[in-house]
Short mmCIF file of C-alpha atoms in Angstrom, two decimals:
data_model
loop_
_atom_site.label_atom_id
_atom_site.label_comp_id
_atom_site.label_asym_id
_atom_site.label_seq_id
_atom_site.Cartn_x
_atom_site.Cartn_y
_atom_site.Cartn_z
CA MET A 1 -0.88 -5.51 -18.52
CA ASP A 2 0.63 -7.00 -21.83
CA ILE A 3 3.59 -4.73 -21.88
CA VAL A 4 4.47 -5.78 -18.50
CA LEU A 5 3.83 -9.32 -19.12
CA GLU A 6 6.15 -9.03 -22.30
CA ILE A 7 9.07 -7.71 -20.29
CA PHE A 8 8.60 -10.29 -17.69
CA ASP A 9 8.26 -13.26 -20.52
CA THR A 10 11.36 -11.97 -22.14
CA TYR A 11 13.57 -11.64 -18.96
CA VAL A 12 12.17 -14.09 -16.52
CA PHE A 13 9.68 -16.46 -17.74
CA ASP A 14 10.69 -17.77 -21.28
CA ARG A 15 13.53 -19.42 -19.66
CA LEU A 16 11.59 -20.88 -16.73
CA TYR A 17 9.07 -22.11 -18.74
CA ALA A 18 11.37 -23.59 -21.16
CA ALA A 19 12.93 -25.62 -18.14
CA ALA A 20 9.88 -26.73 -16.45
CA ALA A 21 7.78 -27.64 -19.66
CA PRO A 22 10.34 -27.86 -22.32
CA LEU A 23 9.25 -28.35 -26.36
CA THR A 24 10.47 -31.81 -26.92
CA PRO A 25 12.37 -32.52 -30.39
CA ALA A 26 9.16 -35.20 -31.02
CA MET A 27 6.58 -32.37 -31.07
CA LEU A 28 8.64 -30.89 -34.10
CA ALA A 29 7.64 -32.91 -36.82
CA PHE A 30 10.27 -31.59 -39.41
CA SER A 31 12.86 -31.26 -36.74
CA SER A 32 15.88 -33.46 -35.75
CA VAL A 33 16.94 -34.20 -32.07
CA ASP A 34 19.49 -31.88 -31.64
CA THR A 35 17.45 -29.04 -33.02
CA LEU A 36 17.11 -27.76 -29.38
CA ALA A 37 20.85 -28.00 -29.09
CA ASP A 38 21.13 -25.68 -32.00
CA PRO A 39 18.17 -23.10 -31.86
CA SER A 40 20.04 -20.84 -34.38
CA ASN A 41 19.68 -23.22 -37.11
CA ALA A 42 17.55 -22.86 -40.35
CA THR A 43 15.10 -25.42 -39.07
CA TRP A 44 14.54 -23.66 -35.76
CA SER A 45 14.27 -20.09 -37.67
CA SER A 46 11.51 -21.67 -39.87
CA PHE A 47 9.63 -22.91 -36.56
CA LYS A 48 10.09 -19.28 -35.13
CA GLU A 49 8.66 -17.79 -38.19
CA GLY A 50 5.58 -20.02 -37.74
CA ALA A 51 6.29 -22.88 -40.41
CA THR A 52 4.86 -25.43 -37.78
CA PRO A 53 1.08 -25.03 -37.67
CA GLY A 54 0.03 -23.55 -34.35
CA ALA A 55 3.19 -22.46 -33.33
CA TYR A 56 3.62 -19.49 -31.37
CA GLN A 57 4.44 -16.31 -33.33
CA PHE A 58 5.71 -13.31 -31.56
CA GLN A 59 3.26 -9.96 -31.68
CA PRO A 60 4.61 -6.94 -29.99
CA ALA A 61 2.43 -5.70 -27.12
CA SER A 62 2.84 -2.17 -28.34
CA GLN A 63 3.91 -0.05 -31.39
CA TYR A 64 5.73 2.46 -28.78
CA PHE A 65 7.67 -0.42 -27.12
CA SER A 66 8.82 -3.77 -27.47
CA VAL A 67 11.37 -6.44 -26.38
CA GLU A 68 12.65 -8.70 -28.86
CA PRO A 69 12.27 -12.24 -27.30
CA SER A 70 15.05 -14.64 -27.28
CA ASN A 71 15.17 -18.33 -28.45
CA TYR A 72 13.54 -19.49 -25.03
CA ALA A 73 10.33 -17.78 -26.15
CA TYR A 74 9.93 -20.97 -28.50
CA MET A 75 11.26 -23.84 -26.40
CA SER A 76 8.31 -24.50 -24.00
CA ARG A 77 5.29 -26.58 -24.62
CA LEU A 78 3.50 -23.60 -22.76
CA PRO A 79 3.86 -20.89 -25.43
CA ARG A 80 3.27 -17.05 -24.44
CA ASP A 81 -0.21 -17.33 -25.52
CA ASN A 82 -1.33 -20.11 -23.57
CA ILE A 83 -3.95 -19.08 -21.06
CA TRP A 84 -2.60 -21.34 -18.17
CA ARG A 85 0.89 -19.84 -18.33
CA GLN A 86 -0.32 -16.33 -18.54
CA SER A 87 -2.66 -16.82 -15.44
CA ILE A 88 0.08 -18.42 -13.63
CA SER A 89 2.56 -15.56 -14.93
CA LEU A 90 0.30 -12.61 -14.07
CA PHE A 91 -0.37 -14.17 -10.68
CA LEU A 92 3.11 -14.09 -9.69
CA ILE A 93 3.99 -10.68 -11.43
CA THR A 94 0.89 -9.30 -9.50
CA TRP A 95 1.98 -10.89 -6.02
CA VAL A 96 5.61 -10.24 -6.07
CA PHE A 97 5.80 -6.94 -7.68
CA GLY A 98 2.67 -5.77 -5.37
CA LEU A 99 5.05 -6.77 -2.46
CA VAL A 100 8.02 -5.12 -3.91
CA ASN A 101 5.91 -2.02 -4.31
CA TYR A 102 4.66 -2.03 -1.10
CA PHE A 103 7.79 -2.58 0.58
CA VAL A 104 9.59 0.31 -1.57
CA CYS A 105 6.90 2.93 -0.96
CA ALA A 106 5.98 2.21 2.54
CA GLY A 107 9.67 1.62 3.51
CA LEU A 108 10.53 5.08 1.96
CA SER A 109 7.54 6.84 3.40
CA TYR A 110 8.31 5.49 6.69
CA LEU A 111 12.03 6.75 6.36
CA PHE A 112 11.49 10.19 5.07
CA VAL A 113 7.74 11.25 5.84
CA PHE A 114 6.29 9.21 8.49
CA ASP A 115 6.24 11.12 11.69
CA LYS A 116 7.74 8.86 14.31
CA GLY A 117 5.80 10.42 16.96
CA THR A 118 3.03 8.74 16.20
CA PHE A 119 4.38 5.67 18.03
CA GLN A 120 3.41 7.51 21.53
CA HIS A 121 -0.13 8.17 20.52
CA PRO A 122 -2.43 6.54 23.12
CA LYS A 123 -4.21 4.71 20.20
CA TYR A 124 -0.99 3.29 18.48
CA LEU A 125 -0.97 -0.80 18.87
CA LYS A 126 1.51 -2.72 20.36
CA ASN A 127 3.92 -4.27 17.81
CA GLN A 128 1.73 -2.70 15.38
CA MET A 129 4.05 -2.41 12.56
CA SER A 130 4.62 -5.74 12.34
CA MET A 131 0.79 -6.90 12.64
CA GLU A 132 0.42 -4.53 9.68
CA ILE A 133 3.19 -5.97 7.58
CA LYS A 134 1.90 -9.71 8.77
CA GLN A 135 -1.47 -8.73 7.72
CA THR A 136 -0.23 -7.69 4.56
CA LEU A 137 1.77 -10.51 3.48
CA ASN A 138 -1.24 -12.97 4.49
CA ALA A 139 -3.48 -10.66 2.13
CA MET A 140 -1.40 -9.99 -0.90
CA PRO A 141 -1.23 -13.39 -2.50
CA VAL A 142 -5.24 -13.87 -1.99
CA ILE A 143 -5.59 -10.44 -3.76
CA ALA A 144 -3.54 -11.44 -6.67
CA ILE A 145 -5.38 -14.78 -7.34
CA LEU A 146 -8.69 -13.08 -7.46
CA THR A 147 -7.20 -10.01 -9.82
CA VAL A 148 -5.62 -12.58 -12.43
CA PRO A 149 -8.82 -13.28 -14.19
CA TRP A 150 -9.39 -9.40 -14.82
CA PHE A 151 -5.60 -9.01 -16.18
CA VAL A 152 -6.18 -12.27 -18.34
CA ALA A 153 -9.38 -10.74 -19.94
CA GLU A 154 -7.31 -7.62 -20.49
CA ILE A 155 -4.44 -9.03 -22.41
CA ARG A 156 -6.61 -11.42 -24.24
CA GLY A 157 -8.56 -8.54 -26.17
CA PHE A 158 -11.64 -8.37 -23.98
CA SER A 159 -11.26 -4.79 -22.46
CA MET A 160 -11.15 -1.38 -24.25
CA ILE A 161 -7.50 -0.87 -23.50
CA TYR A 162 -5.73 0.64 -26.80
CA ASP A 163 -2.28 1.21 -27.77
CA LYS A 164 -3.38 3.96 -30.06
CA LEU A 165 -7.08 5.17 -30.68
CA PRO A 166 -8.19 4.81 -34.29
CA GLU A 167 -8.75 8.23 -36.06
CA ASP A 168 -12.64 7.65 -36.54
CA SER A 169 -12.91 6.35 -32.85
CA ALA A 170 -15.89 8.09 -30.91
CA TRP A 171 -13.46 8.54 -28.21
CA ASN A 172 -10.72 10.27 -29.87
CA LEU A 173 -12.01 13.80 -29.43
CA GLY A 174 -9.51 15.32 -31.22
CA GLY A 175 -6.73 13.74 -29.58
CA TRP A 176 -7.84 15.03 -26.33
CA TYR A 177 -9.10 11.97 -24.83
CA ILE A 178 -5.42 11.14 -24.21
CA PHE A 179 -5.26 13.62 -21.42
CA LEU A 180 -8.97 13.49 -20.35
CA GLN A 181 -8.71 9.63 -19.64
CA PHE A 182 -6.69 10.27 -16.35
CA PRO A 183 -9.16 12.58 -14.52
CA PHE A 184 -11.94 10.68 -15.87
CA PHE A 185 -10.55 7.53 -14.42
CA VAL A 186 -10.00 9.18 -11.14
CA ALA A 187 -13.48 10.57 -11.23
CA PHE A 188 -14.99 7.04 -11.75
CA THR A 189 -12.90 5.20 -9.39
CA ASP A 190 -13.34 7.83 -6.76
CA LEU A 191 -17.25 7.29 -7.16
CA CYS A 192 -17.18 3.88 -6.93
CA ILE A 193 -14.82 3.34 -4.11
CA TYR A 194 -16.87 5.72 -2.17
CA TRP A 195 -19.83 3.31 -2.46
CA ILE A 196 -17.74 0.19 -1.95
CA HIS A 197 -15.80 1.59 1.17
CA ARG A 198 -19.12 2.84 2.59
CA GLY A 199 -20.82 -0.47 1.96
CA LEU A 200 -17.80 -2.07 3.81
CA HIS A 201 -18.87 -0.43 7.20
CA HIS A 202 -22.39 -1.98 7.12
CA PRO A 203 -22.85 -3.60 10.03
CA MET A 204 -23.63 -7.36 8.24
CA VAL A 205 -20.06 -7.20 6.69
CA TYR A 206 -17.85 -4.62 8.72
CA LYS A 207 -16.63 -6.87 11.78
CA THR A 208 -15.96 -9.76 8.95
CA LEU A 209 -14.31 -7.81 6.19
CA HIS A 210 -13.18 -4.20 7.33
CA LYS A 211 -12.50 -4.36 10.66
CA PRO A 212 -9.35 -5.92 10.27
CA HIS A 213 -8.12 -2.62 8.12
CA HIS A 214 -9.52 -0.70 11.10
CA LYS A 215 -7.57 -2.15 13.76
CA TRP A 216 -4.88 0.48 13.12
CA ILE A 217 -6.35 3.71 14.83
CA MET A 218 -3.02 5.39 14.01
CA PRO A 219 -1.76 3.79 10.64
CA THR A 220 1.68 3.67 9.53
CA PRO A 221 2.65 3.58 5.73
CA PHE A 222 2.63 -0.16 6.33
CA ALA A 223 -0.91 -0.19 7.15
CA SER A 224 -1.86 0.96 3.22
CA HIS A 225 -2.28 -2.62 2.00
CA ALA A 226 -3.00 -4.24 5.32
CA PHE A 227 -6.56 -5.50 4.70
CA HIS A 228 -8.65 -8.44 4.68
CA PRO A 229 -7.96 -9.87 1.16
CA LEU A 230 -11.73 -9.69 0.26
CA ASP A 231 -11.77 -6.27 1.42
CA GLY A 232 -8.59 -5.16 -0.37
CA TYR A 233 -9.83 -6.59 -3.59
CA ALA A 234 -13.30 -5.32 -3.24
CA GLN A 235 -11.75 -1.59 -3.06
CA SER A 236 -9.63 -2.44 -6.12
CA VAL A 237 -12.47 -3.57 -8.52
CA PRO A 238 -13.41 -0.28 -9.90
CA TYR A 239 -9.66 0.00 -11.13
CA HIS A 240 -10.19 -3.24 -13.19
CA VAL A 241 -13.74 -2.20 -14.56
CA PHE A 242 -12.78 0.93 -16.17
CA PRO A 243 -10.93 -0.24 -18.87
CA PHE A 244 -13.69 -2.54 -19.75
CA LEU A 245 -16.15 0.09 -19.88
CA PHE A 246 -14.21 3.02 -21.24
CA PRO A 247 -11.11 3.30 -23.20
CA LEU A 248 -7.59 3.60 -21.72
CA GLN A 249 -4.21 3.73 -23.28
CA LYS A 250 -1.81 0.81 -22.13
CA PHE A 251 1.09 3.14 -20.89
CA ALA A 252 -1.79 5.32 -18.97
CA TYR A 253 -2.91 1.98 -17.55
CA ILE A 254 0.27 0.86 -16.01
CA ALA A 255 1.02 4.61 -14.81
CA LEU A 256 -2.35 4.88 -13.08
CA PHE A 257 -1.71 1.52 -11.20
CA MET A 258 1.68 2.71 -9.74
CA PHE A 259 -0.29 5.91 -8.85
CA ILE A 260 -2.95 3.88 -7.05
CA ASN A 261 -0.18 2.06 -4.98
CA ILE A 262 1.70 5.06 -4.16
CA TRP A 263 -1.58 6.92 -3.13
CA THR A 264 -2.66 4.45 -1.10
CA VAL A 265 0.66 4.66 1.07
CA LEU A 266 0.48 8.32 1.13
CA ILE A 267 -2.96 8.68 2.64
CA HIS A 268 -1.69 6.56 5.61
CA ASP A 269 1.70 8.30 6.19
CA GLY A 270 0.60 10.48 8.99
CA GLU A 271 2.13 13.80 7.37
CA TYR A 272 -0.83 16.24 6.82
CA VAL A 273 0.75 18.75 3.99
CA ALA A 274 -2.24 20.53 3.31
CA ASN A 275 -5.35 21.13 4.52
CA SER A 276 -7.35 20.85 1.36
CA PRO A 277 -11.09 20.98 1.00
CA ILE A 278 -10.89 18.98 -2.20
CA ILE A 279 -8.52 16.31 -2.03
CA ASN A 280 -8.78 13.44 0.56
CA GLY A 281 -5.16 13.18 1.66
CA ALA A 282 -3.78 11.96 4.71
CA ALA A 283 -5.50 14.35 7.05
CA CYS A 284 -9.08 13.29 5.83
CA HIS A 285 -8.05 9.56 6.18
CA THR A 286 -6.77 10.11 9.52
CA MET A 287 -10.16 11.21 10.44
CA HIS A 288 -11.64 8.07 8.93
CA HIS A 289 -9.25 5.64 10.88
CA LEU A 290 -10.08 7.38 14.05
CA TYR A 291 -13.62 8.20 13.80
CA PHE A 292 -14.78 5.36 11.52
CA ASN A 293 -17.76 6.81 9.81
CA TYR A 294 -16.42 9.72 7.94
CA ASN A 295 -14.64 10.28 4.97
CA TYR A 296 -14.82 7.16 2.72
CA GLY A 297 -13.57 8.88 -0.56
CA GLN A 298 -10.38 7.74 -2.00
CA PHE A 299 -8.95 10.81 -4.00
CA THR A 300 -11.50 13.61 -3.51
CA THR A 301 -13.91 14.65 -0.68
CA LEU A 302 -16.94 15.15 -3.24
CA TRP A 303 -18.83 12.11 -2.65
CA ASP A 304 -18.48 12.59 1.09
CA ARG A 305 -19.92 15.95 0.62
CA LEU A 306 -22.87 14.77 -1.32
CA GLY A 307 -23.12 11.71 0.93
CA GLY A 308 -23.32 13.71 4.20
CA SER A 309 -20.09 11.97 5.23
CA TYR A 310 -17.68 14.48 5.12
CA ARG A 311 -15.89 15.24 8.32
CA LYS A 312 -13.03 18.35 8.00
CA PRO A 313 -9.74 17.36 9.72
CA ASN A 314 -8.79 19.04 12.78
CA GLU A 315 -7.27 21.90 12.37
CA GLU A 316 -4.74 21.14 15.15
CA LEU A 317 -3.32 18.12 12.86
CA PHE A 318 -1.80 20.91 10.52
CA ARG A 319 0.45 22.65 13.45
CA ARG A 320 3.46 21.00 14.67
CA GLU A 321 3.06 22.36 17.92
CA THR A 322 -0.49 21.08 18.43
CA LYS A 323 -0.66 17.77 16.30
CA MET A 324 1.15 15.89 18.49
CA ALA A 325 0.19 17.80 21.93
CA SER A 326 -1.27 15.60 24.54
CA ASP A 327 -4.48 17.79 24.94
CA GLU A 328 -5.42 16.72 20.87
CA TRP A 329 -4.49 13.18 21.70
CA ASN A 330 -6.79 13.05 24.55
CA ARG A 331 -9.59 14.47 22.46
CA GLN A 332 -9.03 12.00 19.65
CA ALA A 333 -9.22 9.20 22.11
CA LYS A 334 -12.01 10.03 23.79
CA GLU A 335 -14.38 10.58 20.80
CA MET A 336 -12.90 7.20 19.15
CA GLU A 337 -13.27 5.31 22.26
CA LYS A 338 -16.99 6.29 22.01
CA ILE A 339 -17.43 5.81 18.64
CA VAL A 340 -15.73 2.29 18.54
CA LYS A 341 -18.42 1.17 21.05
CA GLU A 342 -21.18 2.23 18.56
CA VAL A 343 -19.70 0.62 15.75
CA GLU A 344 -17.65 -2.45 17.05
CA GLY A 345 -18.96 -2.79 20.98
CA ASP A 346 -16.22 -3.56 23.07
CA ASP A 347 -12.64 -2.57 22.11
CA ASP A 348 -10.47 -5.65 21.58
CA ARG A 349 -7.18 -3.89 20.55
CA SER A 350 -3.99 -4.42 22.36
CA TYR A 351 -2.39 -1.13 22.83
CA GLY A 352 1.12 -0.11 23.69
CA PRO A 353 2.31 -0.36 27.42
CA GLU A 354 2.45 3.22 27.84
CA SER A 355 -1.34 3.33 26.39
CA LYS A 356 -4.43 3.34 28.59
CA LYS A 357 -8.16 4.22 28.08
CA VAL A 358 -8.87 7.87 28.58
CA GLN A 359 -11.20 8.17 31.51
#
């Protein structure tokens, strides 16, 4: 995240912090009052170069990519390496960028991928999309707050995130680790999320934490991040833990986080592209939303198979003529109504006006 923070600092935050908490002339023992009016003079240049004890000194986040800071980087009482400034900045980045990513990815999926016929499904809720979006908007800032300590610890050097592995590193593996880290990350997080997700279905926590996400029996892409905030955060923890246990390259870290958010949208888009026995795609995840106690995995079906919780998607989902057929929908609804009584008791969802309980 230090690369992302460097970019936002340069183009957004330096100017904001310089205005909100300006460095006063009195703080520059060797500077005149008009120094800030002309930061290009020699005195200011010497300050930038670290002539003042304790002054902030710019260190590029990566040897492969860097953005040279402007004078505003040196004009605030809260320098870039101040932990409180870092925390506030990372919170805003996580919250705002998370929402931008959510609306862009879910919006594109809704426009170009999502099958609008889902609106006619008997288990599609009244005003569902607006409720999905509202729940996401409520959850995002809380998830961002809980995530900030991980990012702060990472950029302050407590993780194993690296720019370039040393030649003598045990993880170098002759250069192969740069490629192995991607499947390794997916395998590790898939295992952890399986057990976290399955744990969230325990009766002691399900109704409080996980039921809000299971409100959506037939989700749209906008349900992808519509969680109780503690639920959403709990399922994100493995992504943050990984780089504290294993090396992860900085740009790979950013790419994987983008992939995770896109994947979360894809498994809620209702478009069943392939009936894969390995990948836990949209069809498998639809089975989870419909029937609750199956397919807890995030990326693969491996742990569901080993844990006895795998349910193969209905074959009818992969044929257009049967996917939206009333017979298939009625079968789904009947089974869902039976399972929801076991899991939740009375179904308190409010379905669309065209929807009725299946007798």
